JSON list of C-alpha atoms in Angstrom, two decimals:
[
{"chain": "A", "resi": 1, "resn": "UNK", "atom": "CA", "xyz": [29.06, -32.42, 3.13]},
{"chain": "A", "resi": 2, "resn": "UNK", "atom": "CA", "xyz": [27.07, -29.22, 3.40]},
{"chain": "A", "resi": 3, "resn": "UNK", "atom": "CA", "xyz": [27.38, -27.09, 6.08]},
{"chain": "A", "resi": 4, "resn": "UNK", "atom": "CA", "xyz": [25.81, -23.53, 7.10]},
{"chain": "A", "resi": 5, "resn": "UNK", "atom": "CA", "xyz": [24.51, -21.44, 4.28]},
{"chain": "A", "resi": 6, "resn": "UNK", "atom": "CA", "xyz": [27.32, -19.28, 3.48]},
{"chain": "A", "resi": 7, "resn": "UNK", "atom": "CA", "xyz": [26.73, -15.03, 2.72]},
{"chain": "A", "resi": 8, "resn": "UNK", "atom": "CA", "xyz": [26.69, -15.38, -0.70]},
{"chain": "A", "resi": 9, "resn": "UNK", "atom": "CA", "xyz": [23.07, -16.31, -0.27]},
{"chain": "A", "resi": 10, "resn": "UNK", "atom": "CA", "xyz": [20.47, -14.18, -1.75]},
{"chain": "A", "resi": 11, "resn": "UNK", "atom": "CA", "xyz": [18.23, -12.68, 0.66]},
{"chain": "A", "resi": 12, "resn": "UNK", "atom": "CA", "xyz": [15.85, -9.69, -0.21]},
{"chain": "A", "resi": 13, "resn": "UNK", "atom": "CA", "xyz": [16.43, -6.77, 2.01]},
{"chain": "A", "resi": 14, "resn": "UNK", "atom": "CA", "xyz": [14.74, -3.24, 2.52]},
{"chain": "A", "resi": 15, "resn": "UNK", "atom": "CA", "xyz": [16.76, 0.23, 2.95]},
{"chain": "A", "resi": 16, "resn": "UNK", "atom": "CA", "xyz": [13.17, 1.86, 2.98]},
{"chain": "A", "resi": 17, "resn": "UNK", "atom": "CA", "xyz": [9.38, 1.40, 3.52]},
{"chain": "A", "resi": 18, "resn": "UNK", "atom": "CA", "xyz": [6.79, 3.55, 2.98]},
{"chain": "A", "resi": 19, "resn": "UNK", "atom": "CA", "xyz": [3.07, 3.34, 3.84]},
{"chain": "A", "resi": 20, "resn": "UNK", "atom": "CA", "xyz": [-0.06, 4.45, 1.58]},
{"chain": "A", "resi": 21, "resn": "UNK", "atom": "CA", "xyz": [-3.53, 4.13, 1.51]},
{"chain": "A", "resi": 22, "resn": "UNK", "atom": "CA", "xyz": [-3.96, 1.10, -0.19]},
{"chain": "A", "resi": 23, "resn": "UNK", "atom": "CA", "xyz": [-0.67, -0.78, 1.06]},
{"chain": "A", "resi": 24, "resn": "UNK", "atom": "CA", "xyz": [3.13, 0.06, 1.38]},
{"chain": "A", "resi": 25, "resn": "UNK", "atom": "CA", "xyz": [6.00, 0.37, -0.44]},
{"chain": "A", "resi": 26, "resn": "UNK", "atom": "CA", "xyz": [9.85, -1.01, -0.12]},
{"chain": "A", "resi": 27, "resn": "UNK", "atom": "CA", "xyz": [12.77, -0.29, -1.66]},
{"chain": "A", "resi": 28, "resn": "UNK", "atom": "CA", "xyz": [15.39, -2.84, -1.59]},
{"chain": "A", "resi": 29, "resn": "UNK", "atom": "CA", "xyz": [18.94, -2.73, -1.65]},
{"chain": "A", "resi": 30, "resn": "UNK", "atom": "CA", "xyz": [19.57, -3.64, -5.10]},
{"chain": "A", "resi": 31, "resn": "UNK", "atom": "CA", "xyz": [16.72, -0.17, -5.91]},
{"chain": "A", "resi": 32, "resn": "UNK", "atom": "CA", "xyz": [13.96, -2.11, -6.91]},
{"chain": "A", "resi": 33, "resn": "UNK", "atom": "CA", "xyz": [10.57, -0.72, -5.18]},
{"chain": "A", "resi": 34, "resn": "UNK", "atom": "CA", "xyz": [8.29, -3.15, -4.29]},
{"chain": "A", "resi": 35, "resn": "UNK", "atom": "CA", "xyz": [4.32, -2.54, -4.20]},
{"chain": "A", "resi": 36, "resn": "UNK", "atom": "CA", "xyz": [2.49, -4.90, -1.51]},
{"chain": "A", "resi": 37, "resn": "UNK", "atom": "CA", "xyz": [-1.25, -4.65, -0.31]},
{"chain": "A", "resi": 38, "resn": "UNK", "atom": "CA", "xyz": [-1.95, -4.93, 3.60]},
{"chain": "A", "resi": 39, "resn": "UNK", "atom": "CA", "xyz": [-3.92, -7.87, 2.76]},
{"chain": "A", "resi": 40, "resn": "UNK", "atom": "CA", "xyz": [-1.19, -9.70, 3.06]},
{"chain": "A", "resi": 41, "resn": "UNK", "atom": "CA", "xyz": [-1.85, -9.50, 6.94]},
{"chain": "A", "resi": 42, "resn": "UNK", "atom": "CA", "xyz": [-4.98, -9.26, 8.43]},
{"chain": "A", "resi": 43, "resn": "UNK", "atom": "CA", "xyz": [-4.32, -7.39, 11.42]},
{"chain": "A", "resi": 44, "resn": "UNK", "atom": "CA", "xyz": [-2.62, -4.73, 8.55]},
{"chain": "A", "resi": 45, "resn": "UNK", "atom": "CA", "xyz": [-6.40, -4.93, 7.01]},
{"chain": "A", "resi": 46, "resn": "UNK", "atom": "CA", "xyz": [-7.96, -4.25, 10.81]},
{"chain": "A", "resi": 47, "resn": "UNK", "atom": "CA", "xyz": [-5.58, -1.76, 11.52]},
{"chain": "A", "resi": 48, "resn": "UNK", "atom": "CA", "xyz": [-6.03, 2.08, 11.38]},
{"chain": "A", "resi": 49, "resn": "UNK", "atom": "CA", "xyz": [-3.71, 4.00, 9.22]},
{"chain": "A", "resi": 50, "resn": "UNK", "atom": "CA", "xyz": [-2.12, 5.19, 11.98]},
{"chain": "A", "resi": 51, "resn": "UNK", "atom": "CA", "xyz": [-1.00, 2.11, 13.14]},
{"chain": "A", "resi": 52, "resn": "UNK", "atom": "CA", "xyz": [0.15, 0.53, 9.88]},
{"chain": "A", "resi": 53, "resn": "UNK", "atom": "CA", "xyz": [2.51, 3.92, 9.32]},
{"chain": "A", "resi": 54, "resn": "UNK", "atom": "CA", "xyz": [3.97, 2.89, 12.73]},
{"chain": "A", "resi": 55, "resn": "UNK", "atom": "CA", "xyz": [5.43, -0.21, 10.84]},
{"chain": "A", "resi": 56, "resn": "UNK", "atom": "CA", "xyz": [9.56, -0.20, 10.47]},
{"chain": "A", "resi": 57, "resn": "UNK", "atom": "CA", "xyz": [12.00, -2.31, 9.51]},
{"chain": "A", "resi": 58, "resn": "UNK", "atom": "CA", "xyz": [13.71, -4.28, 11.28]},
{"chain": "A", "resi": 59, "resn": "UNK", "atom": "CA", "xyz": [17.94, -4.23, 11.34]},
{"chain": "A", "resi": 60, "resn": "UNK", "atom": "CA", "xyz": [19.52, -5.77, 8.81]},
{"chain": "A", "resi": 61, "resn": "UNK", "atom": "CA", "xyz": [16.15, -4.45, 6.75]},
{"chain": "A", "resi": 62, "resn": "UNK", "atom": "CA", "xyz": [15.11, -8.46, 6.19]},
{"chain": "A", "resi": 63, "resn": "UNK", "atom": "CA", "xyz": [12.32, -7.68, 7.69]},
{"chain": "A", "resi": 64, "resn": "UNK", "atom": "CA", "xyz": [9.10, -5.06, 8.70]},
{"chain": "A", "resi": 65, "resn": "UNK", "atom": "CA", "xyz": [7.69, -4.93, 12.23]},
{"chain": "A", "resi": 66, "resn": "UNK", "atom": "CA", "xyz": [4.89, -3.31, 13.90]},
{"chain": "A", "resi": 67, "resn": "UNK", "atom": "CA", "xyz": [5.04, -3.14, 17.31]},
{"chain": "A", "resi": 68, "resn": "UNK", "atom": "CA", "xyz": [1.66, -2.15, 18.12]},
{"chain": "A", "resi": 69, "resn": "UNK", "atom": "CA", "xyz": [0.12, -5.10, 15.88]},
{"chain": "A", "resi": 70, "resn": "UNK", "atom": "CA", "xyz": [2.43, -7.64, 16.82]},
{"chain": "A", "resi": 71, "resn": "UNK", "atom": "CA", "xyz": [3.11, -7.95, 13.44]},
{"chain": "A", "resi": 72, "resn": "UNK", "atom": "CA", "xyz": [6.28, -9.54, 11.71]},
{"chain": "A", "resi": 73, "resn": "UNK", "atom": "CA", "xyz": [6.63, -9.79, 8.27]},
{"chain": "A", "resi": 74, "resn": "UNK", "atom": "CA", "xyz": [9.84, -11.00, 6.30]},
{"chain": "A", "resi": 75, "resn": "UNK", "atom": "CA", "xyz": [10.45, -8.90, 2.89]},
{"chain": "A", "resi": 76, "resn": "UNK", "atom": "CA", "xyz": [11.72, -12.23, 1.18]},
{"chain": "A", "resi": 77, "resn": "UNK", "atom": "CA", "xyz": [8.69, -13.63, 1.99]},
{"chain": "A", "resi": 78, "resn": "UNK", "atom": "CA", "xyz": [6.82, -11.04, 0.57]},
{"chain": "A", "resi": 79, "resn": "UNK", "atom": "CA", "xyz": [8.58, -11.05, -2.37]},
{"chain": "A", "resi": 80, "resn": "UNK", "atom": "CA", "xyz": [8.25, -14.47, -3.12]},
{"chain": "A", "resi": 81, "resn": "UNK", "atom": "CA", "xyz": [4.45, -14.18, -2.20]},
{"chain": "A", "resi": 82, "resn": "UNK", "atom": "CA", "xyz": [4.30, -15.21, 1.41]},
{"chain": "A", "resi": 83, "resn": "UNK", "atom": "CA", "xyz": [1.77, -13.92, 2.98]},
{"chain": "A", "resi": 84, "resn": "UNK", "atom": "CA", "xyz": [0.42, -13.97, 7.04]},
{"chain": "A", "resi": 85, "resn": "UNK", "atom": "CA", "xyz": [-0.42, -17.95, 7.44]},
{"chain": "A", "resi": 86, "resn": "UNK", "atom": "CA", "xyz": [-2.03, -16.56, 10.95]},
{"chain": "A", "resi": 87, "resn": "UNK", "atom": "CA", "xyz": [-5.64, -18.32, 11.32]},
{"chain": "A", "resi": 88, "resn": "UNK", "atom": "CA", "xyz": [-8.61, -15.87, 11.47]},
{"chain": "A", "resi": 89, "resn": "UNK", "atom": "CA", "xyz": [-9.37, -17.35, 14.74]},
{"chain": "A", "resi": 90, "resn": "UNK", "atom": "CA", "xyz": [-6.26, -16.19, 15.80]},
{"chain": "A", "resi": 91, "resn": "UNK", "atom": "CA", "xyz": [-6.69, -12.84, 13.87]},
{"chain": "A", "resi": 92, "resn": "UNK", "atom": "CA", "xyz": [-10.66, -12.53, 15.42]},
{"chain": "A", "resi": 93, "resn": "UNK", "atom": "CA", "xyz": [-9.09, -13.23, 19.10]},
{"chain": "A", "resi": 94, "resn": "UNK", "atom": "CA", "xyz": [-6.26, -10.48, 18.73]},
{"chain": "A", "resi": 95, "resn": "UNK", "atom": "CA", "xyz": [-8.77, -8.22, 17.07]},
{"chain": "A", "resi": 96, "resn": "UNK", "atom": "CA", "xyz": [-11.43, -8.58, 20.52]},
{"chain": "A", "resi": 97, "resn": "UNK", "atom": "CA", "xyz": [-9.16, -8.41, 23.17]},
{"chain": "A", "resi": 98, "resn": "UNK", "atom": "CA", "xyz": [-8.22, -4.67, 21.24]},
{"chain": "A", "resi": 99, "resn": "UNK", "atom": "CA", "xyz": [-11.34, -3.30, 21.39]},
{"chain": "A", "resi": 100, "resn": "UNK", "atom": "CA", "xyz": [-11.81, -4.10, 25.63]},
{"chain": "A", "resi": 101, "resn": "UNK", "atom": "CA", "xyz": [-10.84, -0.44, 27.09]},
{"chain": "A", "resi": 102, "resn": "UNK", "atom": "CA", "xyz": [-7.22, -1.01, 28.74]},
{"chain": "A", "resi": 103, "resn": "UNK", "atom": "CA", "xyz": [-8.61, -1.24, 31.98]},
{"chain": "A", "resi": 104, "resn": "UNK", "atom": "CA", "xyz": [-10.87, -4.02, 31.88]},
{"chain": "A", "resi": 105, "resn": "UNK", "atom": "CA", "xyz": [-9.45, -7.11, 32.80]},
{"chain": "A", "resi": 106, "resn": "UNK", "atom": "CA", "xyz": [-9.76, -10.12, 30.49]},
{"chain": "A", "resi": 107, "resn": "UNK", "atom": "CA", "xyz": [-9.00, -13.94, 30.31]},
{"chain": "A", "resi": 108, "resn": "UNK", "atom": "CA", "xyz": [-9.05, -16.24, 27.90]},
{"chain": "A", "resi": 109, "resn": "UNK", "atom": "CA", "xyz": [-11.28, -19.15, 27.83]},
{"chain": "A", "resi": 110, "resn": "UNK", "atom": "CA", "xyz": [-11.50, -21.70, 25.67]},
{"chain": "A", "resi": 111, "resn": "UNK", "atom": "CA", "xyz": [-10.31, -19.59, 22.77]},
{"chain": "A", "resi": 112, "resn": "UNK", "atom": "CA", "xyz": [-12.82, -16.76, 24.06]},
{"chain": "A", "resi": 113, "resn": "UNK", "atom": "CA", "xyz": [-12.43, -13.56, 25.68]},
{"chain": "A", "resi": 114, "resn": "UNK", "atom": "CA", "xyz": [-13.68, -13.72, 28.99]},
{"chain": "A", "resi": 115, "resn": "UNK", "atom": "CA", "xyz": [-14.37, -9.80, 31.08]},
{"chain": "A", "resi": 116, "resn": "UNK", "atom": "CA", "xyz": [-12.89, -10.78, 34.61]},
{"chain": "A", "resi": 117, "resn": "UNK", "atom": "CA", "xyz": [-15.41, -9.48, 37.40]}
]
């Protein structure tokens, strides 16, 4: 009978992450560095650079966050060639309700942005 996975599994981890023009970098445990576009997430693609260097990774490094972009990633995802399965509809919703100044108010209405009056 199987049970649990055990922690002899082999999970990729980061120790560090850093960010470029073109996409970031990590470094994993084992010292491999890893090269990955942000096209593997389109809010990374909408995002400035500013907010893409604000990503960091999470404990245990399994995984990169960015706060700002609500933005998850898992590094053995990426290195097995996941990339963001988010739908553009999604992506084009997140993407309106950031360019509203903060203090408009805003519903959602049948998948639109609606400006409260």
């Amino acid at each position: 009978m199987t049970t649990n996975q055990d922690d002899s599994d082999y999970r990729e981890r980061a120790k560090t992450i850093s960010f470029g023009e073109e996409g970031f970098s990590l470094e994993t445990v084992d010292g491999k560095w890893l090269e990955f576009s942000y096209s593997v997430s389109p809010r990374l693609l909408l995002a400035t650079q500013f907010e893409r260097e604000a990503g960091k990774l999470m404990p245990g490094g399994y995984g990169i966050e960015w706060e700002e972009l609500d933005e998850h990633l898992s590094v053995d995802g990426l290195v097995h060639g996941k990339v963001s399965t988010e739908t553009w509809r999604s992506v084009y919703e997140w993407y309106e309700l950031r360019q509203l100044p903060q203090d408009v108010p805003s519903v959602r209405q049948n998948g639109h942005v609606v400006i409260s009056q």
